[in-house]
mmCIF file with all atom_site columns, C-alpha atoms in Angstrom:
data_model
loop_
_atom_site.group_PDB
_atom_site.id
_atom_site.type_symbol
_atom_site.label_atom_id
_atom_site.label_alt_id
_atom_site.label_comp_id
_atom_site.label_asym_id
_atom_site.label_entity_id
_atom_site.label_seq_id
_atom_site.pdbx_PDB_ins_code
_atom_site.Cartn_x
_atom_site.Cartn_y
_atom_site.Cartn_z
_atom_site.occupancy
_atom_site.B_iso_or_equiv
_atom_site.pdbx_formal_charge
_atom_site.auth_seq_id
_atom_site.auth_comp_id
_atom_site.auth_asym_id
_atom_site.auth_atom_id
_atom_site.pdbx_PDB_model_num
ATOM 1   C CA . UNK Y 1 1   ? 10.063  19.101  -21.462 1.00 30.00 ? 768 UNK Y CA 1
ATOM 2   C CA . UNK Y 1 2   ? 8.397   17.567  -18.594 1.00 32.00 ? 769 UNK Y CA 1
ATOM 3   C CA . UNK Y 1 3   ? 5.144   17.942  -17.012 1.00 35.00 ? 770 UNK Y CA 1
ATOM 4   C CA . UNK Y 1 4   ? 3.088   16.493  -14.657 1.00 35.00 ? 771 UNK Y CA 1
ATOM 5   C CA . UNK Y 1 5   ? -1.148  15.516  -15.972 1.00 35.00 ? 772 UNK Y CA 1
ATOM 6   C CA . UNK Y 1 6   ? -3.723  15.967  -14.117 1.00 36.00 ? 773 UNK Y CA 1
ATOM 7   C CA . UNK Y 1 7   ? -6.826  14.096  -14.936 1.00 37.00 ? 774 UNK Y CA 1
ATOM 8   C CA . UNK Y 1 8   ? -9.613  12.098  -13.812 1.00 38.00 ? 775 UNK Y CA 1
ATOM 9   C CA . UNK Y 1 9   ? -9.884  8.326   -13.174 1.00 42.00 ? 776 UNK Y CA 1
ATOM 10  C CA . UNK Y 1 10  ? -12.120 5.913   -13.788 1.00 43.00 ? 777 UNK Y CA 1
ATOM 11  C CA . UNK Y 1 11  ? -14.926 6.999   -10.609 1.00 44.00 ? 778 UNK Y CA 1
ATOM 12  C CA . UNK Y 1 12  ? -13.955 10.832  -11.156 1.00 43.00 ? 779 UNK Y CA 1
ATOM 13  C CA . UNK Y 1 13  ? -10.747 11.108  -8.850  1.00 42.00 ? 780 UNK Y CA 1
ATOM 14  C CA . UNK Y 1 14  ? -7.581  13.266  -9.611  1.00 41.00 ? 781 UNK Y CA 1
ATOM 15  C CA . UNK Y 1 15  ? -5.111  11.060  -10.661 1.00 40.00 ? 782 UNK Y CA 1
ATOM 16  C CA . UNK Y 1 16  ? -1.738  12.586  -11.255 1.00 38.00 ? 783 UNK Y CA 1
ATOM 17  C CA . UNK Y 1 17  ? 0.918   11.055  -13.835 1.00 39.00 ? 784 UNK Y CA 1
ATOM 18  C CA . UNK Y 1 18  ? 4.133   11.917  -14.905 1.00 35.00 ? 785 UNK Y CA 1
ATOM 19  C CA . UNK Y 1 19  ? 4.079   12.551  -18.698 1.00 34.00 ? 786 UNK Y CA 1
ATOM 20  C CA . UNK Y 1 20  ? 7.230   13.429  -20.527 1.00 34.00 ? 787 UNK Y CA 1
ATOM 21  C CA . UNK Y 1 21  ? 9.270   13.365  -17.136 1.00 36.00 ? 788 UNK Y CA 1
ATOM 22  C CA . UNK Y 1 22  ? 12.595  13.568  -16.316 1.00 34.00 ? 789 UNK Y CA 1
ATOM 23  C CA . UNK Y 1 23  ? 14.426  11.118  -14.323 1.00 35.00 ? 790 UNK Y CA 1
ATOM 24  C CA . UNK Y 1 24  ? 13.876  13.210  -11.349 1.00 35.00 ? 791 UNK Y CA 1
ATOM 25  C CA . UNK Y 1 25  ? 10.324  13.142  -11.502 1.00 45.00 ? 792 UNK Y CA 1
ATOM 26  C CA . UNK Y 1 26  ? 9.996   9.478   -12.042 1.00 49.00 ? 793 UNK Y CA 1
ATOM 27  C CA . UNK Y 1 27  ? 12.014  9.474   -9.069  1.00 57.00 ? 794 UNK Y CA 1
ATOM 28  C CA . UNK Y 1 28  ? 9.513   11.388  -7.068  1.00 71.00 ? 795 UNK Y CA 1
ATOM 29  C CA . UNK Y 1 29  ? 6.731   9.124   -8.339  1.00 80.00 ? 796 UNK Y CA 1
ATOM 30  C CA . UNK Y 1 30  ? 8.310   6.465   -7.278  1.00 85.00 ? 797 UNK Y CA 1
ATOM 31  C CA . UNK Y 1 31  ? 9.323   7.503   -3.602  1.00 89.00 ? 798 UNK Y CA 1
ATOM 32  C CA . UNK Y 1 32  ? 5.919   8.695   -3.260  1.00 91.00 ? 799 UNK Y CA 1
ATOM 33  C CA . UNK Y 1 33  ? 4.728   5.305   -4.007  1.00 93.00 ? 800 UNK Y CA 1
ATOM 34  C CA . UNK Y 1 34  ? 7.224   3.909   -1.275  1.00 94.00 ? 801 UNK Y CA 1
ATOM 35  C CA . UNK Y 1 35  ? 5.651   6.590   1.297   1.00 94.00 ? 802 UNK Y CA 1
ATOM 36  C CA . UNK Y 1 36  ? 2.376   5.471   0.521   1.00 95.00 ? 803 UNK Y CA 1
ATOM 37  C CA . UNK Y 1 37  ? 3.224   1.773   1.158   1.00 96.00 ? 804 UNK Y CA 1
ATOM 38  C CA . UNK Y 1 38  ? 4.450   2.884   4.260   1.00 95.00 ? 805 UNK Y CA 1
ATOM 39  C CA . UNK Y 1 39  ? 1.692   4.647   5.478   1.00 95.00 ? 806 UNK Y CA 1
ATOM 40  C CA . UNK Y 1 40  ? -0.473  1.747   4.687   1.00 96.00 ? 807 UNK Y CA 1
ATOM 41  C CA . UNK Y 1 41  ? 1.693   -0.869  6.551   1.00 94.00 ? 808 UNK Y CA 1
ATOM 42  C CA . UNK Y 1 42  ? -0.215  -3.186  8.135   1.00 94.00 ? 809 UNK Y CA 1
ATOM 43  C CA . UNK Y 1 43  ? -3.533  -3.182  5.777   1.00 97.00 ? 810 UNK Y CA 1
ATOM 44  C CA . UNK Y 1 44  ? -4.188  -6.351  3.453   1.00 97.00 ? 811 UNK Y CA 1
ATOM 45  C CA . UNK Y 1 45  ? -4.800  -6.902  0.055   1.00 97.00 ? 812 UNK Y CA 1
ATOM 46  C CA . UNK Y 1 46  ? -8.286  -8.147  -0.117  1.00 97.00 ? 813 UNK Y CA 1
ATOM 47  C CA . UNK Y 1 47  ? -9.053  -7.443  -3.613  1.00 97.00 ? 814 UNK Y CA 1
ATOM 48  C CA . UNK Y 1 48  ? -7.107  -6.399  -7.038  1.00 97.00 ? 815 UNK Y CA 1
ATOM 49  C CA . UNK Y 1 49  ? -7.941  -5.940  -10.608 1.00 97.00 ? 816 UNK Y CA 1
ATOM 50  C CA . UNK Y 1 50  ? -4.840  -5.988  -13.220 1.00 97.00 ? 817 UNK Y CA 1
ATOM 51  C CA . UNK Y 1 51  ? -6.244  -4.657  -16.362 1.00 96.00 ? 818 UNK Y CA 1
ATOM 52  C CA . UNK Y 1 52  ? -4.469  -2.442  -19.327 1.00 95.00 ? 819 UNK Y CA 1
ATOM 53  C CA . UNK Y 1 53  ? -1.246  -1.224  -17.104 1.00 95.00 ? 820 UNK Y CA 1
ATOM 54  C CA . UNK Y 1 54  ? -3.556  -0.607  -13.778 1.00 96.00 ? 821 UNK Y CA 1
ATOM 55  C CA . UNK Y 1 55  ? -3.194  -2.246  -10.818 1.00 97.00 ? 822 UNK Y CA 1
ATOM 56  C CA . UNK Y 1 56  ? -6.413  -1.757  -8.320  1.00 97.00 ? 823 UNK Y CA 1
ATOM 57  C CA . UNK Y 1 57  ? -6.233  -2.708  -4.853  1.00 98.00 ? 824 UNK Y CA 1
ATOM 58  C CA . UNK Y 1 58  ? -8.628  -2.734  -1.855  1.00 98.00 ? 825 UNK Y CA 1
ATOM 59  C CA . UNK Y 1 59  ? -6.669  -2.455  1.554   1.00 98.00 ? 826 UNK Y CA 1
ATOM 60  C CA . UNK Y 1 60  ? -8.344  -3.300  4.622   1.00 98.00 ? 827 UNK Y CA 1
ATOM 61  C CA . UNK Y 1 61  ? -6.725  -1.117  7.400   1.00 97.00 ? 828 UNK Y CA 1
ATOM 62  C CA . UNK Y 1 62  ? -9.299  -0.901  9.503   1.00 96.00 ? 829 UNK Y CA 1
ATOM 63  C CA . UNK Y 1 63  ? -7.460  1.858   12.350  1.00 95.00 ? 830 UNK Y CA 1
ATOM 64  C CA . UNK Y 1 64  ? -6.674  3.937   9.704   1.00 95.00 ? 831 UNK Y CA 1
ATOM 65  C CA . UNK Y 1 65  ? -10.370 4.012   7.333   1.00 96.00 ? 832 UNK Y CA 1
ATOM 66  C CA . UNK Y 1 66  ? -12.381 4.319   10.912  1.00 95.00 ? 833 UNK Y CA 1
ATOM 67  C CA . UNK Y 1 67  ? -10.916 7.686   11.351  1.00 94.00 ? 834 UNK Y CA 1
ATOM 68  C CA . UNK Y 1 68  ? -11.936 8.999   8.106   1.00 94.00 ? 835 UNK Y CA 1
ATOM 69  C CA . UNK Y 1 69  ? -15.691 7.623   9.094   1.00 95.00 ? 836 UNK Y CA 1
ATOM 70  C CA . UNK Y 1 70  ? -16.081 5.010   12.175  1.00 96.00 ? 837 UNK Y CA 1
ATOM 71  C CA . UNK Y 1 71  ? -17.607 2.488   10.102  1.00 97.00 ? 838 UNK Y CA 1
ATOM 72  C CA . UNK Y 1 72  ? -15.014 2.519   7.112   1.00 97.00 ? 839 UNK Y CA 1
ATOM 73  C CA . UNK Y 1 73  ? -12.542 -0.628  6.996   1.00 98.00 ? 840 UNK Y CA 1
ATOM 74  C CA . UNK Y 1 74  ? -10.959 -0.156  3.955   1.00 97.00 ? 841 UNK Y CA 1
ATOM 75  C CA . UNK Y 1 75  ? -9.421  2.097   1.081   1.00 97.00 ? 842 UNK Y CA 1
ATOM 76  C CA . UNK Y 1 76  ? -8.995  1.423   -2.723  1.00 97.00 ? 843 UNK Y CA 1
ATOM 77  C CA . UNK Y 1 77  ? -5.835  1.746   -4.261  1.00 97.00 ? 844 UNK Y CA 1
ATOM 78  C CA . UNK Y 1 78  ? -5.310  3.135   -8.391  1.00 95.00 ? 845 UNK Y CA 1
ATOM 79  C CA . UNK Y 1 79  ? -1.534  2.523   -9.651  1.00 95.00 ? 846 UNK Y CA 1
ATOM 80  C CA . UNK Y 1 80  ? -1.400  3.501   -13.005 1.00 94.00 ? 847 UNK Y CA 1
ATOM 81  C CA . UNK Y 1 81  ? 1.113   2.768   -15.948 1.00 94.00 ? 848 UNK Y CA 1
ATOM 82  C CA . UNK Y 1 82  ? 2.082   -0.189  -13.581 1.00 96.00 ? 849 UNK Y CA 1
ATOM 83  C CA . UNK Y 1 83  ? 4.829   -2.138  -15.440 1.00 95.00 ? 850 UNK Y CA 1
ATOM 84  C CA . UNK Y 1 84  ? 7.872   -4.827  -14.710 1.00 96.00 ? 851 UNK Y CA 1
ATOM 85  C CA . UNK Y 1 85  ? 5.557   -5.979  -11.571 1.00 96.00 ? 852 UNK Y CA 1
ATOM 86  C CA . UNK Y 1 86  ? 7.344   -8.981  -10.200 1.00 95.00 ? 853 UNK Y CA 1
ATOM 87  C CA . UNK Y 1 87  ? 6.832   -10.983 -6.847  1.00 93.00 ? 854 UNK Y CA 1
ATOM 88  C CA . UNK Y 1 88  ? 9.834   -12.152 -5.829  1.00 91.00 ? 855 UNK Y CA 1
ATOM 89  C CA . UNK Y 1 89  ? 8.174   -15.543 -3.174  1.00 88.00 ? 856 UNK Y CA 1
ATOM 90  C CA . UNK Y 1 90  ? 9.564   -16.732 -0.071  1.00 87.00 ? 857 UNK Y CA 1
ATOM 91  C CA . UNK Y 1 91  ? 8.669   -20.005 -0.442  1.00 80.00 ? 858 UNK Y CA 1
ATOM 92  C CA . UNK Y 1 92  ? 7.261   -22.627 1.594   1.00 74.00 ? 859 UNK Y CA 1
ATOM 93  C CA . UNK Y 1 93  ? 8.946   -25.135 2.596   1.00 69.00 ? 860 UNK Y CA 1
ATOM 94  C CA . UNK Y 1 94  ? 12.375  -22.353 2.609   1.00 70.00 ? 861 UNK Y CA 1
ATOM 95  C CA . UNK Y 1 95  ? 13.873  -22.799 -0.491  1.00 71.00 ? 862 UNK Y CA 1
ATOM 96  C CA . UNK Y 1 96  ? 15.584  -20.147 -3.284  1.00 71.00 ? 863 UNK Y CA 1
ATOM 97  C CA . UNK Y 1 97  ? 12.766  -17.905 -3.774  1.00 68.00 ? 864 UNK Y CA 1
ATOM 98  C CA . UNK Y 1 98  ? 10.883  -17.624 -6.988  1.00 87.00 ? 865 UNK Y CA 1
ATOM 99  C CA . UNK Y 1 99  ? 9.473   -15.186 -8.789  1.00 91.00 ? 866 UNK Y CA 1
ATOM 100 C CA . UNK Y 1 100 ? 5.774   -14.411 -9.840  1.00 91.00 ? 867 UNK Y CA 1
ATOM 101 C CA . UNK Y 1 101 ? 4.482   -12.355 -11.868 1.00 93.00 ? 868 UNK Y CA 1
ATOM 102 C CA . UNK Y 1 102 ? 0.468   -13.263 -12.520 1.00 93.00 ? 869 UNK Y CA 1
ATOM 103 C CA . UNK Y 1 103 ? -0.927  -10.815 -10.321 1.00 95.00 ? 870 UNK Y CA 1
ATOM 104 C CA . UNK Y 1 104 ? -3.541  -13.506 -9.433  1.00 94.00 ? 871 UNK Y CA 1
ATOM 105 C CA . UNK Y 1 105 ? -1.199  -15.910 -8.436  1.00 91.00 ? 872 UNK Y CA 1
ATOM 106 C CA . UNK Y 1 106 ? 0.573   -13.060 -6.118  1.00 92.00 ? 873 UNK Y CA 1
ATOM 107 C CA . UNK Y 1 107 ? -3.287  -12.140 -4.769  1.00 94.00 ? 874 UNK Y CA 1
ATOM 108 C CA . UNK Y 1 108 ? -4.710  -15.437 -4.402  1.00 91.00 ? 875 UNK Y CA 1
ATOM 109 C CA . UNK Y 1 109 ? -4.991  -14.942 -0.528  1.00 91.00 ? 876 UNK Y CA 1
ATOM 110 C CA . UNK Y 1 110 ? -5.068  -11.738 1.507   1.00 92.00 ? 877 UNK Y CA 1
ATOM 111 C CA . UNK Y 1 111 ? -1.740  -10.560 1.743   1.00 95.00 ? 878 UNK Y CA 1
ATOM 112 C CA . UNK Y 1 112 ? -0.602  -8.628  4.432   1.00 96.00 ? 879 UNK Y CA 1
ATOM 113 C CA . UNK Y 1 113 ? 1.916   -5.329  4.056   1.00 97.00 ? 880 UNK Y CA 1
ATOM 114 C CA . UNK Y 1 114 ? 4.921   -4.768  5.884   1.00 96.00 ? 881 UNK Y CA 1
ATOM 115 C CA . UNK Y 1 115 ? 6.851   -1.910  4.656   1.00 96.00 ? 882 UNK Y CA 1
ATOM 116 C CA . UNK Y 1 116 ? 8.114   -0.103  1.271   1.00 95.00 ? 883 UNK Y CA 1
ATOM 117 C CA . UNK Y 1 117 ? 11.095  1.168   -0.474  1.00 94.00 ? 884 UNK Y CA 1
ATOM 118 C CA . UNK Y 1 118 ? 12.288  2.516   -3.646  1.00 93.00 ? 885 UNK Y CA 1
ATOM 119 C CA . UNK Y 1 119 ? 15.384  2.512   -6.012  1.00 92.00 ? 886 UNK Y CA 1
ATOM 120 C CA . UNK Y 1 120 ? 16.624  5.831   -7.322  1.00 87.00 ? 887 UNK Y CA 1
ATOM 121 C CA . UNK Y 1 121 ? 18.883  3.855   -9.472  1.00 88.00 ? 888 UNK Y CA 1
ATOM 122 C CA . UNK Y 1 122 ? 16.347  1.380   -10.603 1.00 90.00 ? 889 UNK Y CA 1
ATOM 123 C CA . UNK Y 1 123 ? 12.847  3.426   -10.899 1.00 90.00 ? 890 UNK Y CA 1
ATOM 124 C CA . UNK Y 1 124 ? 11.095  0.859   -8.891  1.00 94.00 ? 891 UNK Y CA 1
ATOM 125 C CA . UNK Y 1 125 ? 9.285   0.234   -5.399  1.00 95.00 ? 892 UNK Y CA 1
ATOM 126 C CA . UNK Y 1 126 ? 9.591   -2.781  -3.408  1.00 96.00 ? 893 UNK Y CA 1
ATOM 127 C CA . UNK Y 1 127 ? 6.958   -3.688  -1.296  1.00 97.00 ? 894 UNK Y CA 1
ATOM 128 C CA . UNK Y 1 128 ? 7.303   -6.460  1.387   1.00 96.00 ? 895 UNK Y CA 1
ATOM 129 C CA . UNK Y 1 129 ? 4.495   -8.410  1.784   1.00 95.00 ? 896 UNK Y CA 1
ATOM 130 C CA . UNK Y 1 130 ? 3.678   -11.054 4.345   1.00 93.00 ? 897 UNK Y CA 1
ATOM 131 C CA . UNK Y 1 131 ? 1.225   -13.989 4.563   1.00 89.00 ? 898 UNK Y CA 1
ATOM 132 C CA . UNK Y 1 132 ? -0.569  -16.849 6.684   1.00 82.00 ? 899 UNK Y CA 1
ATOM 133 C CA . UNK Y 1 133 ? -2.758  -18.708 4.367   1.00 79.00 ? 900 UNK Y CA 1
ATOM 134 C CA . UNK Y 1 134 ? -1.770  -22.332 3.685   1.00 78.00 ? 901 UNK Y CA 1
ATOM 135 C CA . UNK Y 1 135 ? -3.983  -21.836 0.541   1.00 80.00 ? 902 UNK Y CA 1
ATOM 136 C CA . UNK Y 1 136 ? -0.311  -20.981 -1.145  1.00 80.00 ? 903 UNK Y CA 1
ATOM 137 C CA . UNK Y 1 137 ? 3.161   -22.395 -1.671  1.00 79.00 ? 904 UNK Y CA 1
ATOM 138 C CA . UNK Y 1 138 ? 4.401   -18.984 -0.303  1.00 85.00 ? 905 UNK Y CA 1
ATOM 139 C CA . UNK Y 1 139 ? 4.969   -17.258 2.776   1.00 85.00 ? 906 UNK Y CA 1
ATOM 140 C CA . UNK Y 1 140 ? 5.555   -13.869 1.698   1.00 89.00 ? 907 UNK Y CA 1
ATOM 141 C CA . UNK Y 1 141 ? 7.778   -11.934 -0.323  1.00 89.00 ? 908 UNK Y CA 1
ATOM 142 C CA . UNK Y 1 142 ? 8.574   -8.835  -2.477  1.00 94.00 ? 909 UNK Y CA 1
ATOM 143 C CA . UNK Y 1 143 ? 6.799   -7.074  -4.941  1.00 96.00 ? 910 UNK Y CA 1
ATOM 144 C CA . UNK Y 1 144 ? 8.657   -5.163  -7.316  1.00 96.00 ? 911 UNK Y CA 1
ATOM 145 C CA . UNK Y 1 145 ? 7.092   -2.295  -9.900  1.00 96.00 ? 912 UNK Y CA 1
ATOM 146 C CA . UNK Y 1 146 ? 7.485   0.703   -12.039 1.00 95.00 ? 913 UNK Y CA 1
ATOM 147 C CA . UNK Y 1 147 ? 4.291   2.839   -11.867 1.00 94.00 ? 914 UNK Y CA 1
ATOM 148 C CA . UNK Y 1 148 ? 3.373   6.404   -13.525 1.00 92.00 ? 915 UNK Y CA 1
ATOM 149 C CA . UNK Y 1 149 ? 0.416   7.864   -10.763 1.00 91.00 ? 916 UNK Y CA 1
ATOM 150 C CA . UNK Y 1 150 ? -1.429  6.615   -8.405  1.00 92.00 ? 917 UNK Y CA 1
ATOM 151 C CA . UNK Y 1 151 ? -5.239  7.947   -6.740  1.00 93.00 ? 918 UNK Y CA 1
ATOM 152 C CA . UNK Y 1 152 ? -6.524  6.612   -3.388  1.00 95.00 ? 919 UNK Y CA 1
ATOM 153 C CA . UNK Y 1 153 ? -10.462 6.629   -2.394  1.00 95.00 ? 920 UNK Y CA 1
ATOM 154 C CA . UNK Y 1 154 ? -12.243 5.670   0.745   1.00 95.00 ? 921 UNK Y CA 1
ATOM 155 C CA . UNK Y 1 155 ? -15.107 3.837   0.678   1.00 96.00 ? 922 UNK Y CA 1
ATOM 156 C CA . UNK Y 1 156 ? -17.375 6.705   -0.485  1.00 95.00 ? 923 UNK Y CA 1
ATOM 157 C CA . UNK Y 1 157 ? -15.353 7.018   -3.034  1.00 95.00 ? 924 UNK Y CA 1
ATOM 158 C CA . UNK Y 1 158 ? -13.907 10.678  -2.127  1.00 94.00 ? 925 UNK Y CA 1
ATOM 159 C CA . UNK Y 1 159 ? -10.279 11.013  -3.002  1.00 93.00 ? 926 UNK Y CA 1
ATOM 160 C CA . UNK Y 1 160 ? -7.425  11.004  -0.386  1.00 93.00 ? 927 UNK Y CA 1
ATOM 161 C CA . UNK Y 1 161 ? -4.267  12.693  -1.334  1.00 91.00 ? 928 UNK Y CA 1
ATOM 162 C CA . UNK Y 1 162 ? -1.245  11.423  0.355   1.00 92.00 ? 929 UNK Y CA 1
ATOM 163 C CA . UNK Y 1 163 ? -0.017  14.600  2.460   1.00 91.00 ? 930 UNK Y CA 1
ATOM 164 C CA . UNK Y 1 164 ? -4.057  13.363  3.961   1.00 92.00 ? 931 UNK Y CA 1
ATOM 165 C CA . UNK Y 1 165 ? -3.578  10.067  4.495   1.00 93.00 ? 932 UNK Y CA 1
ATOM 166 C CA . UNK Y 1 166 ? 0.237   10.513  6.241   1.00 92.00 ? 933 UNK Y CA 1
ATOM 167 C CA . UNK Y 1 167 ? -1.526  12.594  8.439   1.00 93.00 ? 934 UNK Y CA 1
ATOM 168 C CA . UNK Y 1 168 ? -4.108  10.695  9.661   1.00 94.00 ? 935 UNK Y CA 1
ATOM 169 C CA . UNK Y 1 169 ? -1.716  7.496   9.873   1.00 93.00 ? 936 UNK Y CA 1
ATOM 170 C CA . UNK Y 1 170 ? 0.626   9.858   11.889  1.00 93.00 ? 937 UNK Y CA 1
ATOM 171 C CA . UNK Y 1 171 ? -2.291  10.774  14.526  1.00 92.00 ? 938 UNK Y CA 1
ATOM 172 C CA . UNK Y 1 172 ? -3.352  7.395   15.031  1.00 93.00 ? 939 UNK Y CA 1
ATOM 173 C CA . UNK Y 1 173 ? 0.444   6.517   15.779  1.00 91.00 ? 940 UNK Y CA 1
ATOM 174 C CA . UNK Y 1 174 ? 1.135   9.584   17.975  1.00 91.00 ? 941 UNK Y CA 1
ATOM 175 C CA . UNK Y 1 175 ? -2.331  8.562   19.906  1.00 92.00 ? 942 UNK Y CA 1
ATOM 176 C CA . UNK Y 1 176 ? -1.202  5.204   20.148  1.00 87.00 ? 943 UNK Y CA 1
ATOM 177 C CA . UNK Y 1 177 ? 2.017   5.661   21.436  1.00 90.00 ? 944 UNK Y CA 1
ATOM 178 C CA . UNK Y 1 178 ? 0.718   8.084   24.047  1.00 90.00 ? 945 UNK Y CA 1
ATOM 179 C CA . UNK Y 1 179 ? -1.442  5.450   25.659  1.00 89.00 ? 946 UNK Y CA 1
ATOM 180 C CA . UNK Y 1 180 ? 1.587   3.064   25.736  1.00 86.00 ? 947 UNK Y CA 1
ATOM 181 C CA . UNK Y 1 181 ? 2.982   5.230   27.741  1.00 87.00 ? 948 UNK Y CA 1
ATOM 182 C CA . UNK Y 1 182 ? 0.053   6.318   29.664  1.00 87.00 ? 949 UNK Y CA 1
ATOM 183 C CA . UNK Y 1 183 ? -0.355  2.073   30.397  1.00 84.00 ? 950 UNK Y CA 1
ATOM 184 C CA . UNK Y 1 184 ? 3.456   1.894   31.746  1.00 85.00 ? 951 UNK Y CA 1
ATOM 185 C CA . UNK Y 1 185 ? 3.170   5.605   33.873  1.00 84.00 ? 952 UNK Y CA 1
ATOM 186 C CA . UNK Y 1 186 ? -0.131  3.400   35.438  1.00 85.00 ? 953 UNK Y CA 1
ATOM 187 C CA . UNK Y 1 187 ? 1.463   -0.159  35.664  1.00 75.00 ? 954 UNK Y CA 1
ATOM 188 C CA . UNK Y 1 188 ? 1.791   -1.072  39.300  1.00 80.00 ? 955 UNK Y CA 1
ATOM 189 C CA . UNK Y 1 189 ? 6.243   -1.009  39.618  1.00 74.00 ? 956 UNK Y CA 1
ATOM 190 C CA . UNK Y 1 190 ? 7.678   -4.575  41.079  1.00 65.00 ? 957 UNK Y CA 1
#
């Protein structure tokens, strides 16, 4: 039998894990992970802790956090029963890529995401990451996982559930394509 915990996490947010759960509930986990990946395209890595099986991250995504307060830059990220976490590097100069898995190694710079997807088959996410630093051998790359929950906090520490924080990245979007257009209905036509 399967069944989903609820419980709290380390600063007193619901974290939800899969506990006994059937392959179609890992599945869920696991797109839900992609989704949020997605949503939070864009935001860098500033910070991460890799301790016991969780992965902590603090995202700067500054259009996104200002809308849940003005002066908010960033949210903090809790993947728990993280597992197989591998970075497979695009390497600098281009060569075959190679894989990392020290999660400070993979940190060491603020890394930049791009997008997000998961494997049915496989049970993981992918995340692409991108970065500029020269303080690294790398350019980029992917970061492949198996995770059982996750919990996202702003800077207050309040939780965010996801259904939350797709709909505030899906305002700012809609707003932002609206005064694209609004610029080219203004632009003088040549």
């Amino acid at each position: 039998p399967s069944e989903r915990a609820l419980h709290r996490g380390t600063r007193g947010e619901e974290v939800i894990e899969r506990v006994g759960a059937s392959a179609t509930e890992g599945c869920v986990m696991t797109e839900a992970l992609a989704e949020l990946f997605d949503v939070l395209h864009d935001g860098d890595i500033v910070e991460h802790s890799f301790v016991g099986g969780v992965l902590k991250l603090k995202i700067e995504i500054k259009y996104l956090a200002e809308r849940v307060r003005p002066e908010y830059r960033f949210f903090f990220l809790e993947l728990t029963g993280v597992r197989d976490l591998l970075f497979q590097a695009w390497m600098l100069p281009p060569s075959e890529a190679a894989v990392i898995t020290s999660t400070d190694d993979i940190f060491r710079v603020e890394i930049q995401i791009l997008s997000a997807t998961w494997s049915e088959a496989e049970g993981t996410v992918t995340v692409v990451l991108d970065q500029y630093s020269r303080k690294t051998t790398f350019a980029g790359g992917q970061l492949v996982f198996r995770a059982d929950g996750f919990s996202v906090r702003d800077e207050a520490g309040a939780a965010i559930s996801l259904e939350a924080l797709s709909a505030i990245a899906t305002s700012y979007w809609d707003e932002f394509a609206e005064r694209a257009e609004m610029r080219n209905r203004q632009a003088p036509k040549s």
